[in-house]
Amino acid sequence: MNSKNSFNNWLNKFLDELDQEKQENVEKIWTEAKRTDESQKVSVSEEEKDKVFATIASQTGIDTDTKDKDDEPKPTKIRTLNWRWIAAAATIVIAAGLSYLAIPVQYSASYGEMATVTLPDQSTVTLNSGSSITYNRLFNLIDREVSLEGEAYFEVENRNLPFIVHTSNATVKVLGTSFNIRSWKDSPVPETSVLLTEGSLAFYPTEKPDKSVILEPSQKSSLKNIDGIPEQPFDVSKDKTLAWMNNQFAFENVPLIQIIREIERRFDLNIQVEPKEVLFDTLTIYYNNKVDADQIVQDICQSKALKYRKINGGFIIENKR
Amino acid sequence: MDSISDKQFSEWARSIQSGDEIAFKNMFDATFENYVRYAWRFTKNKDSAMDIVQESFIKLWQKRSNLDPSKSLKTYLYRIVKNNSLNYLRDTRQHTTQMEDVQIADDSSIVFEEDQESELLEPLKKWIDELPDRQQEAFKLSRYEGLSHDEIAEIMDISARTVNNHIVAALNNLQERYKSYKDVSGKHYE
């Protein structure tokens, strides 16, 4: 029953690293854990389901034409089948025409690299390591919208169409201007921060455009969570935020975990931090000149009273014993 | 829900996006109970869980034109249900705080139906509930919902690698507790 074959790859990989006793413990826990899920006791009857769907239908105007008359369900099925064929045929025709346009364009900078992309409207985007942007093929024709994951510096050409950047939780809207956005996927909650260098821009939670703040040059604002509101913009030195573009390294009051992830991306390394309790301590770190990963890791360890050792392709940071 | 293939979900996504009401109903029929159970984990109340999932399906239909067939419809709806559940908890918090004492008293009187093999069940459940929030969420999505790391990554808005770190940390954590539990109770499990 607990044959390893039924386990996922990642679990096998994890189990392989353990001694036999731990392996058995983990297998036992994994098997038993399923049974601790009390929600399995919750069940929904067909009646309850129908009632809920009726509410949904009345609120959305859906008419599935299946009023579920138990005495004669068959005619309904035949009718819906015809309807589905027509819908399916229409979908195929439309899908064939639109499928090319529906394939988005994506550019990314791999770990250890940066990339500069010129968009169809001649705006340029400089991508920090491990970041990507996506836009659709109608960019510059019907809209100028891009999605960003990670960090990038935008220099936007002035056009009539607004230029819009979406992140996991926020939206930035401008006409022509230059700005930096940071929105990494591995922060503990969805978070986006924007620094404006030239022009002006509007920054708002994607779900609540009315909660927008307007930034002036050299101002910064950030937004946490899906349902948060943007922080009041404040003046900052833009050099620190834009340090990454000159291969410099600067973070002000940032949790260690995010600094570690940035080192991993910038230098294409893997860093394991053994004492988990330090990961959310905040740290300010700034180098004026080009710096290598060894130096940064060494300085972090010194400030946190930790030690580190080099392994193939990265570092292990551990407690001083 | 493990039994519903990714392909099925992406077919539904495409049909729903183009306004196919039947596909919407089919998906509702096939997945409603599962999402209710997921919402129940937040609310611990079946009626509110059903309300939350009802609202989530309404939102799915209203925003159907924004569906991205290249992304997972399954995790998209998980995210909506999760957000709605959290909103529900936030909105009802004031009312329930007074109730908490009563509920805790109730909980302690629940008697677990135990068969001989499942002595581990009650402590294990407690250990899982005491895991750090993010570890707990990743672990439950993996074990209870049977989701892949990539799917969990989309729901939690983190990378798949971070998901793996959370789950591995959770298992390490549970393993440690199990080990000391065995040592203390002096019992042996196979």
Short mmCIF file of C-alpha atoms in Angstrom, two decimals:
data_model
loop_
_atom_site.label_atom_id
_atom_site.label_comp_id
_atom_site.label_asym_id
_atom_site.label_seq_id
_atom_site.Cartn_x
_atom_site.Cartn_y
_atom_site.Cartn_z
CA MET A 1 0.00 0.00 0.00
CA ASN A 2 2.79 2.37 0.85
CA SER A 3 4.84 1.31 -2.14
CA LYS A 4 7.15 4.09 -3.17
CA ASN A 5 6.00 3.86 -6.75
CA SER A 6 2.77 5.57 -5.92
CA PHE A 7 4.67 8.52 -4.46
CA ASN A 8 5.46 11.61 -6.44
CA ASN A 9 8.94 12.25 -7.74
CA TRP A 10 9.69 15.03 -5.33
CA LEU A 11 8.78 12.81 -2.39
CA ASN A 12 11.07 10.00 -3.56
CA LYS A 13 13.83 12.51 -3.96
CA PHE A 14 13.28 13.77 -0.45
CA LEU A 15 13.03 10.25 1.01
CA ASP A 16 16.28 9.20 -0.64
CA GLU A 17 18.17 11.74 1.40
CA LEU A 18 16.91 10.36 4.72
CA ASP A 19 18.17 7.52 6.88
CA GLN A 20 15.97 4.46 7.15
CA GLU A 21 14.19 5.37 10.37
CA LYS A 22 13.27 8.83 9.10
CA GLN A 23 12.18 7.37 5.79
CA GLU A 24 9.74 5.07 7.53
CA ASN A 25 8.45 7.88 9.73
CA VAL A 26 7.86 10.17 6.76
CA GLU A 27 6.13 7.46 4.73
CA LYS A 28 3.87 6.72 7.67
CA ILE A 29 3.06 10.40 8.17
CA TRP A 30 2.40 10.93 4.47
CA THR A 31 0.01 7.97 4.36
CA GLU A 32 -1.81 8.82 7.57
CA ALA A 33 -2.00 12.56 6.90
CA LYS A 34 -4.64 12.00 4.23
CA ARG A 35 -6.95 10.65 6.92
CA THR A 36 -6.64 13.74 9.09
CA ASP A 37 -8.57 15.72 6.48
CA GLU A 38 -11.86 16.30 8.27
CA SER A 39 -13.41 18.08 5.31
CA GLN A 40 -13.98 14.66 3.75
CA LYS A 41 -16.88 14.29 6.18
CA VAL A 42 -18.64 17.17 4.40
CA SER A 43 -20.86 15.97 1.62
CA VAL A 44 -23.25 17.74 -0.68
CA SER A 45 -26.47 16.13 -1.88
CA GLU A 46 -27.73 16.40 -5.46
CA GLU A 47 -30.62 18.47 -4.14
CA GLU A 48 -28.34 20.98 -2.48
CA LYS A 49 -26.26 21.15 -5.63
CA ASP A 50 -29.32 21.85 -7.80
CA LYS A 51 -30.46 24.54 -5.42
CA VAL A 52 -27.09 26.30 -5.53
CA PHE A 53 -26.94 26.07 -9.30
CA ALA A 54 -30.44 27.51 -9.57
CA THR A 55 -29.25 30.53 -7.57
CA ILE A 56 -26.19 30.88 -9.79
CA ALA A 57 -28.37 30.65 -12.89
CA SER A 58 -30.79 33.29 -11.66
CA GLN A 59 -27.94 35.67 -10.80
CA THR A 60 -26.07 35.25 -14.06
CA GLY A 61 -28.97 34.81 -16.44
CA ILE A 62 -27.77 31.37 -17.44
CA ASP A 63 -30.41 29.07 -18.85
CA THR A 64 -28.98 25.62 -19.37
CA ASP A 65 -32.36 24.45 -20.52
CA THR A 66 -32.03 21.52 -18.15
CA LYS A 67 -34.75 22.11 -15.64
CA ASP A 68 -34.13 18.52 -14.57
CA LYS A 69 -37.59 17.16 -14.95
CA ASP A 70 -36.86 13.75 -13.53
CA ASP A 71 -39.68 12.17 -15.48
CA GLU A 72 -38.32 13.08 -18.89
CA PRO A 73 -34.65 13.78 -18.90
CA LYS A 74 -34.00 12.35 -22.38
CA PRO A 75 -35.45 15.03 -24.67
CA THR A 76 -33.43 17.62 -22.83
CA LYS A 77 -30.26 15.72 -23.50
CA ILE A 78 -30.90 15.53 -27.22
CA ARG A 79 -31.61 19.23 -27.42
CA THR A 80 -28.48 20.17 -25.56
CA LEU A 81 -26.42 17.84 -27.73
CA ASN A 82 -27.47 19.71 -30.87
CA TRP A 83 -26.76 22.97 -29.21
CA ARG A 84 -23.33 21.79 -28.18
CA TRP A 85 -22.45 20.68 -31.69
CA ILE A 86 -23.23 24.10 -33.06
CA ALA A 87 -21.34 25.78 -30.27
CA ALA A 88 -18.38 23.47 -30.74
CA ALA A 89 -18.27 24.05 -34.49
CA ALA A 90 -18.43 27.80 -34.00
CA THR A 91 -15.72 27.62 -31.36
CA ILE A 92 -13.39 25.74 -33.68
CA VAL A 93 -13.79 28.28 -36.47
CA ILE A 94 -13.19 31.21 -34.18
CA ALA A 95 -10.38 29.45 -32.34
CA ALA A 96 -8.54 28.68 -35.56
CA GLY A 97 -8.66 32.34 -36.56
CA LEU A 98 -7.64 33.66 -33.18
CA SER A 99 -5.18 31.03 -32.11
CA TYR A 100 -2.20 32.82 -33.60
CA LEU A 101 -3.15 36.10 -31.95
CA ALA A 102 -3.79 34.32 -28.68
CA ILE A 103 -0.20 33.08 -28.37
CA PRO A 104 1.41 35.67 -26.15
CA VAL A 105 4.92 36.97 -26.67
CA GLN A 106 7.24 36.38 -23.76
CA TYR A 107 10.76 37.59 -23.04
CA SER A 108 12.77 36.56 -20.01
CA ALA A 109 16.23 37.03 -18.53
CA SER A 110 17.68 33.81 -17.18
CA TYR A 111 19.52 33.52 -13.87
CA GLY A 112 22.88 35.26 -13.99
CA GLU A 113 21.82 37.47 -16.93
CA MET A 114 19.96 40.66 -17.71
CA ALA A 115 18.09 41.44 -20.93
CA THR A 116 16.91 44.56 -22.71
CA VAL A 117 13.82 44.24 -24.88
CA THR A 118 12.49 46.79 -27.38
CA LEU A 119 8.70 46.58 -27.62
CA PRO A 120 6.73 47.18 -30.84
CA ASP A 121 6.05 50.80 -29.74
CA GLN A 122 9.82 51.40 -29.31
CA SER A 123 9.59 51.47 -25.53
CA THR A 124 12.42 49.56 -23.87
CA VAL A 125 12.36 47.21 -20.92
CA THR A 126 15.47 46.12 -19.02
CA LEU A 127 14.85 42.83 -17.23
CA ASN A 128 16.68 41.87 -14.04
CA SER A 129 17.90 38.25 -13.74
CA GLY A 130 15.08 35.71 -13.47
CA SER A 131 12.38 38.18 -14.61
CA SER A 132 9.99 37.98 -17.53
CA ILE A 133 7.44 40.08 -19.41
CA THR A 134 4.51 38.90 -21.51
CA TYR A 135 2.31 40.78 -23.96
CA ASN A 136 -0.15 39.89 -26.67
CA ARG A 137 0.34 40.21 -30.42
CA LEU A 138 -2.03 43.15 -30.69
CA PHE A 139 0.27 45.24 -28.48
CA ASN A 140 0.42 48.81 -29.79
CA LEU A 141 -2.67 48.22 -31.97
CA ILE A 142 -5.51 47.98 -29.47
CA ASP A 143 -3.64 48.45 -26.21
CA ARG A 144 -0.20 48.68 -24.67
CA GLU A 145 -0.41 46.16 -21.84
CA VAL A 146 2.35 43.93 -20.50
CA SER A 147 2.55 41.55 -17.55
CA LEU A 148 5.66 41.50 -15.41
CA GLU A 149 7.01 38.85 -13.10
CA GLY A 150 10.13 39.94 -11.25
CA GLU A 151 11.90 43.27 -11.63
CA ALA A 152 12.32 45.56 -14.63
CA TYR A 153 13.12 49.13 -15.62
CA PHE A 154 10.76 50.62 -18.22
CA GLU A 155 11.46 53.54 -20.57
CA VAL A 156 8.12 54.19 -22.20
CA GLU A 157 7.65 56.13 -25.43
CA ASN A 158 4.87 58.70 -25.36
CA ARG A 159 1.88 57.48 -27.41
CA ASN A 160 -1.86 58.06 -27.34
CA LEU A 161 -2.52 54.61 -25.92
CA PRO A 162 -1.79 54.34 -22.21
CA PHE A 163 1.00 51.95 -21.29
CA ILE A 164 -0.11 49.49 -18.59
CA VAL A 165 1.96 47.03 -16.56
CA HIS A 166 0.25 44.24 -14.61
CA THR A 167 1.86 42.36 -11.73
CA SER A 168 0.35 39.67 -9.51
CA ASN A 169 -1.51 42.25 -7.44
CA ALA A 170 -1.02 45.72 -8.89
CA THR A 171 -1.30 47.80 -12.05
CA VAL A 172 0.84 50.72 -13.19
CA LYS A 173 -0.56 53.06 -15.81
CA VAL A 174 1.43 55.74 -17.68
CA LEU A 175 1.60 57.63 -20.96
CA GLY A 176 5.33 58.20 -21.47
CA THR A 177 7.83 57.94 -18.66
CA SER A 178 10.58 55.87 -16.99
CA PHE A 179 10.12 53.72 -13.92
CA ASN A 180 11.24 50.60 -12.08
CA ILE A 181 8.89 47.84 -10.89
CA ARG A 182 9.76 45.05 -8.50
CA SER A 183 7.29 42.19 -8.00
CA TRP A 184 8.87 38.84 -7.19
CA LYS A 185 6.78 35.72 -6.94
CA ASP A 186 8.62 34.37 -3.90
CA SER A 187 7.84 37.18 -1.48
CA PRO A 188 5.59 35.90 1.32
CA VAL A 189 2.56 37.86 0.06
CA PRO A 190 1.99 39.33 -3.42
CA GLU A 191 3.92 42.57 -3.37
CA THR A 192 4.79 45.21 -5.95
CA SER A 193 6.92 48.31 -5.53
CA VAL A 194 7.35 51.10 -8.07
CA LEU A 195 9.96 53.81 -8.37
CA LEU A 196 9.38 56.63 -10.86
CA THR A 197 12.38 58.31 -12.46
CA GLU A 198 10.75 60.54 -15.09
CA GLY A 199 7.23 61.75 -15.98
CA SER A 200 4.26 60.67 -13.88
CA LEU A 201 2.32 57.48 -13.33
CA ALA A 202 -0.72 55.99 -11.61
CA PHE A 203 -0.29 52.94 -9.41
CA TYR A 204 -3.24 50.91 -8.10
CA PRO A 205 -4.42 47.48 -6.92
CA THR A 206 -5.62 45.63 -10.01
CA GLU A 207 -8.91 44.83 -8.30
CA LYS A 208 -9.49 48.42 -7.09
CA PRO A 209 -8.52 51.05 -9.68
CA ASP A 210 -10.16 53.77 -7.55
CA LYS A 211 -7.47 53.33 -4.85
CA SER A 212 -4.79 54.75 -7.10
CA VAL A 213 -1.83 56.92 -6.04
CA ILE A 214 0.03 59.29 -8.39
CA LEU A 215 3.83 59.25 -8.25
CA GLU A 216 6.19 62.17 -8.92
CA PRO A 217 9.77 61.65 -10.14
CA SER A 218 12.06 60.11 -7.47
CA GLN A 219 9.08 58.87 -5.50
CA LYS A 220 8.39 55.29 -4.53
CA SER A 221 5.30 53.39 -3.40
CA SER A 222 4.53 49.76 -2.72
CA LEU A 223 1.47 47.57 -2.43
CA LYS A 224 1.14 44.35 -0.46
CA ASN A 225 -1.48 41.64 -0.86
CA ILE A 226 -4.34 41.36 -3.31
CA ASP A 227 -6.69 43.56 -1.31
CA GLY A 228 -4.24 46.13 0.10
CA ILE A 229 -3.98 49.79 -0.86
CA PRO A 230 -0.79 51.46 -2.11
CA GLU A 231 1.49 53.13 0.37
CA GLN A 232 1.57 56.96 0.28
CA PRO A 233 4.40 57.83 -2.20
CA PHE A 234 7.62 59.05 -0.56
CA ASP A 235 10.91 60.51 -1.85
CA VAL A 236 13.83 58.13 -2.17
CA SER A 237 17.31 58.04 -3.64
CA LYS A 238 16.76 56.28 -6.93
CA ASP A 239 20.36 55.03 -7.10
CA LYS A 240 19.66 52.25 -4.62
CA THR A 241 16.55 51.00 -6.35
CA LEU A 242 18.24 51.07 -9.74
CA ALA A 243 21.54 49.62 -8.45
CA TRP A 244 20.81 46.29 -10.15
CA MET A 245 21.04 47.89 -13.58
CA ASN A 246 24.71 48.74 -12.98
CA ASN A 247 25.48 45.32 -11.55
CA GLN A 248 25.46 46.87 -8.10
CA PHE A 249 23.64 45.41 -5.17
CA ALA A 250 21.47 47.44 -2.81
CA PHE A 251 18.63 46.59 -0.44
CA GLU A 252 17.19 48.72 2.31
CA ASN A 253 15.32 47.01 5.16
CA VAL A 254 14.51 43.95 3.10
CA PRO A 255 13.92 40.47 4.61
CA LEU A 256 16.97 38.24 4.28
CA ILE A 257 15.02 35.66 2.29
CA GLN A 258 14.44 38.17 -0.50
CA ILE A 259 18.09 39.21 -0.54
CA ILE A 260 19.14 35.55 -0.77
CA ARG A 261 16.73 34.95 -3.69
CA GLU A 262 18.16 37.99 -5.47
CA ILE A 263 21.72 36.68 -5.05
CA GLU A 264 20.57 33.33 -6.44
CA ARG A 265 19.03 34.98 -9.49
CA ARG A 266 21.75 37.50 -10.16
CA PHE A 267 24.63 35.05 -9.84
CA ASP A 268 22.76 31.88 -10.87
CA LEU A 269 23.52 30.12 -7.58
CA ASN A 270 21.72 27.95 -5.09
CA ILE A 271 21.93 29.11 -1.47
CA GLN A 272 20.63 27.06 1.43
CA VAL A 273 20.06 28.84 4.70
CA GLU A 274 19.92 26.33 7.54
CA PRO A 275 18.78 28.54 10.46
CA LYS A 276 15.28 29.33 9.16
CA GLU A 277 14.59 31.81 11.96
CA VAL A 278 16.87 34.46 10.42
CA LEU A 279 15.12 34.40 7.02
CA PHE A 280 12.64 37.12 7.87
CA ASP A 281 15.10 39.44 9.66
CA THR A 282 15.45 42.61 7.66
CA LEU A 283 18.80 43.82 6.44
CA THR A 284 20.23 46.89 4.71
CA ILE A 285 23.01 46.15 2.32
CA TYR A 286 24.62 48.43 -0.26
CA TYR A 287 27.67 48.14 -2.48
CA ASN A 288 28.87 51.09 -4.55
CA ASN A 289 30.94 49.01 -6.90
CA LYS A 290 30.51 45.80 -8.73
CA VAL A 291 30.49 43.02 -6.17
CA ASP A 292 30.64 39.21 -6.29
CA ALA A 293 28.42 36.71 -4.50
CA ASP A 294 31.20 35.56 -2.12
CA GLN A 295 31.56 39.06 -0.76
CA ILE A 296 27.83 39.56 -0.20
CA VAL A 297 27.36 36.19 1.48
CA GLN A 298 30.39 36.80 3.67
CA ASP A 299 29.03 40.19 4.77
CA ILE A 300 25.57 38.83 5.48
CA CYS A 301 27.09 36.07 7.62
CA GLN A 302 29.21 38.56 9.50
CA SER A 303 26.29 40.82 10.32
CA LYS A 304 24.10 37.91 11.45
CA ALA A 305 26.85 35.96 13.26
CA LEU A 306 26.53 33.03 10.87
CA LYS A 307 29.09 31.08 8.89
CA TYR A 308 29.01 29.75 5.37
CA ARG A 309 30.67 27.17 3.21
CA LYS A 310 30.94 26.90 -0.54
CA ILE A 311 29.36 23.95 -2.30
CA ASN A 312 29.19 23.13 -5.97
CA GLY A 313 27.06 25.85 -7.55
CA GLY A 314 26.28 27.73 -4.38
CA PHE A 315 26.59 28.18 -0.63
CA ILE A 316 25.29 26.72 2.59
CA ILE A 317 24.75 29.24 5.38
CA GLU A 318 24.68 27.77 8.87
CA ASN A 319 24.91 28.63 12.55
CA LYS A 320 28.32 29.07 14.13
CA ARG A 321 28.73 26.16 16.47
CA MET B 1 -11.05 15.80 -8.07
CA ASP B 2 -7.85 13.89 -8.84
CA SER B 3 -10.00 11.96 -11.29
CA ILE B 4 -10.64 15.02 -13.46
CA SER B 5 -7.86 15.43 -15.98
CA ASP B 6 -6.03 18.67 -16.75
CA LYS B 7 -7.23 18.22 -20.30
CA GLN B 8 -10.84 18.21 -19.13
CA PHE B 9 -10.24 21.44 -17.23
CA SER B 10 -8.67 23.15 -20.21
CA GLU B 11 -11.56 22.04 -22.43
CA TRP B 12 -13.99 23.51 -19.91
CA ALA B 13 -11.93 26.70 -19.80
CA ARG B 14 -12.10 27.09 -23.56
CA SER B 15 -15.83 26.36 -23.71
CA ILE B 16 -16.70 28.56 -20.74
CA GLN B 17 -14.64 31.38 -22.18
CA SER B 18 -16.76 31.25 -25.31
CA GLY B 19 -19.95 31.31 -23.25
CA ASP B 20 -20.88 27.62 -23.21
CA GLU B 21 -23.44 27.32 -20.42
CA ILE B 22 -23.58 23.54 -20.58
CA ALA B 23 -19.83 23.22 -20.05
CA PHE B 24 -20.17 25.57 -17.09
CA LYS B 25 -22.91 23.41 -15.60
CA ASN B 26 -20.89 20.24 -16.22
CA MET B 27 -17.89 21.70 -14.47
CA PHE B 28 -20.07 22.86 -11.60
CA ASP B 29 -21.57 19.38 -11.20
CA ALA B 30 -18.19 17.68 -11.27
CA THR B 31 -16.30 20.00 -8.93
CA PHE B 32 -18.79 21.70 -6.59
CA GLU B 33 -18.44 19.28 -3.67
CA ASN B 34 -14.68 19.40 -3.83
CA TYR B 35 -14.53 23.18 -3.69
CA VAL B 36 -17.09 23.17 -0.87
CA ARG B 37 -14.77 20.93 1.13
CA TYR B 38 -11.88 23.26 0.43
CA ALA B 39 -13.90 26.31 1.57
CA TRP B 40 -15.11 24.34 4.59
CA ARG B 41 -11.50 24.06 5.78
CA PHE B 42 -11.55 27.84 6.23
CA THR B 43 -15.09 28.32 7.53
CA LYS B 44 -15.73 24.99 9.33
CA ASN B 45 -19.35 25.50 8.35
CA LYS B 46 -21.04 23.83 5.41
CA ASP B 47 -23.64 26.50 4.63
CA SER B 48 -21.14 29.32 4.43
CA ALA B 49 -18.77 27.09 2.46
CA MET B 50 -21.55 26.47 -0.09
CA ASP B 51 -22.31 30.20 -0.25
CA ILE B 52 -18.64 30.96 -0.88
CA VAL B 53 -18.38 28.45 -3.70
CA GLN B 54 -21.65 29.70 -5.18
CA GLU B 55 -20.24 33.25 -5.27
CA SER B 56 -17.01 31.91 -6.75
CA PHE B 57 -18.81 30.21 -9.63
CA ILE B 58 -20.81 33.36 -10.28
CA LYS B 59 -17.55 35.32 -10.43
CA LEU B 60 -16.04 32.72 -12.74
CA TRP B 61 -18.96 33.08 -15.14
CA GLN B 62 -18.98 36.87 -15.01
CA LYS B 63 -15.25 37.02 -15.72
CA ARG B 64 -15.26 34.20 -18.25
CA SER B 65 -14.00 36.39 -21.08
CA ASN B 66 -10.79 36.99 -19.11
CA LEU B 67 -10.08 33.26 -18.79
CA ASP B 68 -6.67 32.29 -20.06
CA PRO B 69 -6.95 28.76 -21.50
CA SER B 70 -3.17 28.34 -21.19
CA LYS B 71 -3.53 28.65 -17.42
CA SER B 72 -5.17 26.13 -15.14
CA LEU B 73 -8.88 26.69 -14.57
CA LYS B 74 -8.69 24.34 -11.60
CA THR B 75 -6.20 26.52 -9.72
CA TYR B 76 -7.90 29.72 -10.91
CA LEU B 77 -11.08 28.65 -9.13
CA TYR B 78 -9.09 27.48 -6.09
CA ARG B 79 -7.71 31.00 -5.87
CA ILE B 80 -11.14 32.60 -6.09
CA VAL B 81 -12.52 30.25 -3.43
CA LYS B 82 -9.53 30.91 -1.19
CA ASN B 83 -9.86 34.70 -1.52
CA ASN B 84 -13.60 34.58 -0.90
CA SER B 85 -13.05 32.34 2.13
CA LEU B 86 -10.46 34.70 3.58
CA ASN B 87 -12.77 37.65 2.98
CA TYR B 88 -15.56 35.76 4.69
CA LEU B 89 -13.33 35.07 7.71
CA ARG B 90 -12.29 38.70 7.82
CA ASP B 91 -15.86 39.97 7.61
CA THR B 92 -17.19 37.59 10.24
CA ARG B 93 -14.28 37.87 12.67
CA GLN B 94 -15.94 40.50 14.88
CA HIS B 95 -19.00 38.36 15.33
CA THR B 96 -17.20 35.14 16.04
CA THR B 97 -14.67 36.33 18.60
CA GLN B 98 -17.24 36.23 21.36
CA MET B 99 -18.19 32.76 20.28
CA GLU B 100 -14.69 31.35 20.39
CA ASP B 101 -14.62 30.31 24.02
CA VAL B 102 -17.79 28.36 23.56
CA GLN B 103 -16.47 26.64 20.47
CA ILE B 104 -13.22 25.63 22.10
CA ALA B 105 -15.15 24.07 24.94
CA ASP B 106 -17.18 22.18 22.37
CA ASP B 107 -14.12 20.97 20.53
CA SER B 108 -12.57 19.40 23.57
CA SER B 109 -15.60 17.25 24.08
CA ILE B 110 -15.43 15.74 20.62
CA VAL B 111 -14.55 12.09 20.88
CA PHE B 112 -12.54 10.73 18.01
CA GLU B 113 -13.70 7.47 16.59
CA GLU B 114 -10.48 5.54 16.75
CA ASP B 115 -9.73 2.14 15.44
CA GLN B 116 -6.60 0.38 16.62
CA GLU B 117 -4.40 1.42 13.71
CA SER B 118 -5.13 5.08 13.94
CA GLU B 119 -3.71 6.04 17.33
CA LEU B 120 -1.54 8.40 15.35
CA LEU B 121 -4.45 10.24 13.79
CA GLU B 122 -5.33 12.67 16.54
CA PRO B 123 -1.78 13.76 17.41
CA LEU B 124 -0.93 13.99 13.70
CA LYS B 125 -3.89 16.25 13.08
CA LYS B 126 -2.77 18.49 15.93
CA TRP B 127 0.81 18.63 14.63
CA ILE B 128 -0.39 19.53 11.14
CA ASP B 129 -2.55 22.33 12.55
CA GLU B 130 0.45 23.63 14.48
CA LEU B 131 2.71 23.87 11.42
CA PRO B 132 3.70 27.42 10.39
CA ASP B 133 0.97 28.94 8.19
CA ARG B 134 2.65 28.73 4.79
CA GLN B 135 4.03 25.22 5.41
CA GLN B 136 0.61 24.13 6.54
CA GLU B 137 -1.14 25.60 3.52
CA ALA B 138 1.29 23.99 1.06
CA PHE B 139 1.17 20.66 2.86
CA LYS B 140 -2.63 20.54 2.94
CA LEU B 141 -2.97 21.54 -0.70
CA SER B 142 -0.57 18.76 -1.59
CA ARG B 143 -1.92 16.02 0.65
CA TYR B 144 -5.61 16.87 1.02
CA GLU B 145 -6.28 18.33 -2.41
CA GLY B 146 -3.78 16.15 -4.26
CA LEU B 147 -2.42 19.12 -6.20
CA SER B 148 0.95 19.25 -7.95
CA HIS B 149 3.69 21.62 -6.87
CA ASP B 150 3.03 23.78 -9.92
CA GLU B 151 -0.66 24.04 -9.11
CA ILE B 152 0.06 24.89 -5.47
CA ALA B 153 2.55 27.50 -6.66
CA GLU B 154 -0.21 29.23 -8.62
CA ILE B 155 -2.64 29.17 -5.72
CA MET B 156 -0.10 30.46 -3.18
CA ASP B 157 1.53 32.83 -5.65
CA ILE B 158 5.04 31.55 -4.99
CA SER B 159 7.49 29.50 -7.06
CA ALA B 160 7.23 25.71 -7.32
CA ARG B 161 10.62 25.48 -5.69
CA THR B 162 9.38 27.41 -2.67
CA VAL B 163 6.37 25.09 -2.52
CA ASN B 164 8.74 22.14 -2.37
CA ASN B 165 10.74 23.83 0.38
CA HIS B 166 7.57 24.41 2.41
CA ILE B 167 6.33 20.84 2.04
CA VAL B 168 9.71 19.29 2.77
CA ALA B 169 10.04 21.55 5.82
CA ALA B 170 6.56 20.48 6.92
CA LEU B 171 7.43 16.79 6.58
CA ASN B 172 10.68 17.29 8.47
CA ASN B 173 8.77 19.09 11.14
CA LEU B 174 6.12 16.36 11.45
CA GLN B 175 8.77 13.66 11.38
CA GLU B 176 10.59 15.25 14.32
CA ARG B 177 7.41 15.43 16.34
CA TYR B 178 6.48 11.88 15.48
CA LYS B 179 9.93 10.70 16.52
CA SER B 180 9.81 12.36 19.92
CA TYR B 181 6.22 11.16 20.34
CA LYS B 182 7.36 7.59 19.73
CA ASP B 183 10.29 8.01 22.09
CA VAL B 184 8.08 9.33 24.85
CA SER B 185 5.25 6.87 24.49
CA GLY B 186 7.72 4.03 23.99
CA LYS B 187 5.43 2.55 21.41
CA HIS B 188 6.41 1.15 18.06
CA TYR B 189 4.62 1.60 14.82
CA GLU B 190 5.45 -0.12 11.62
#
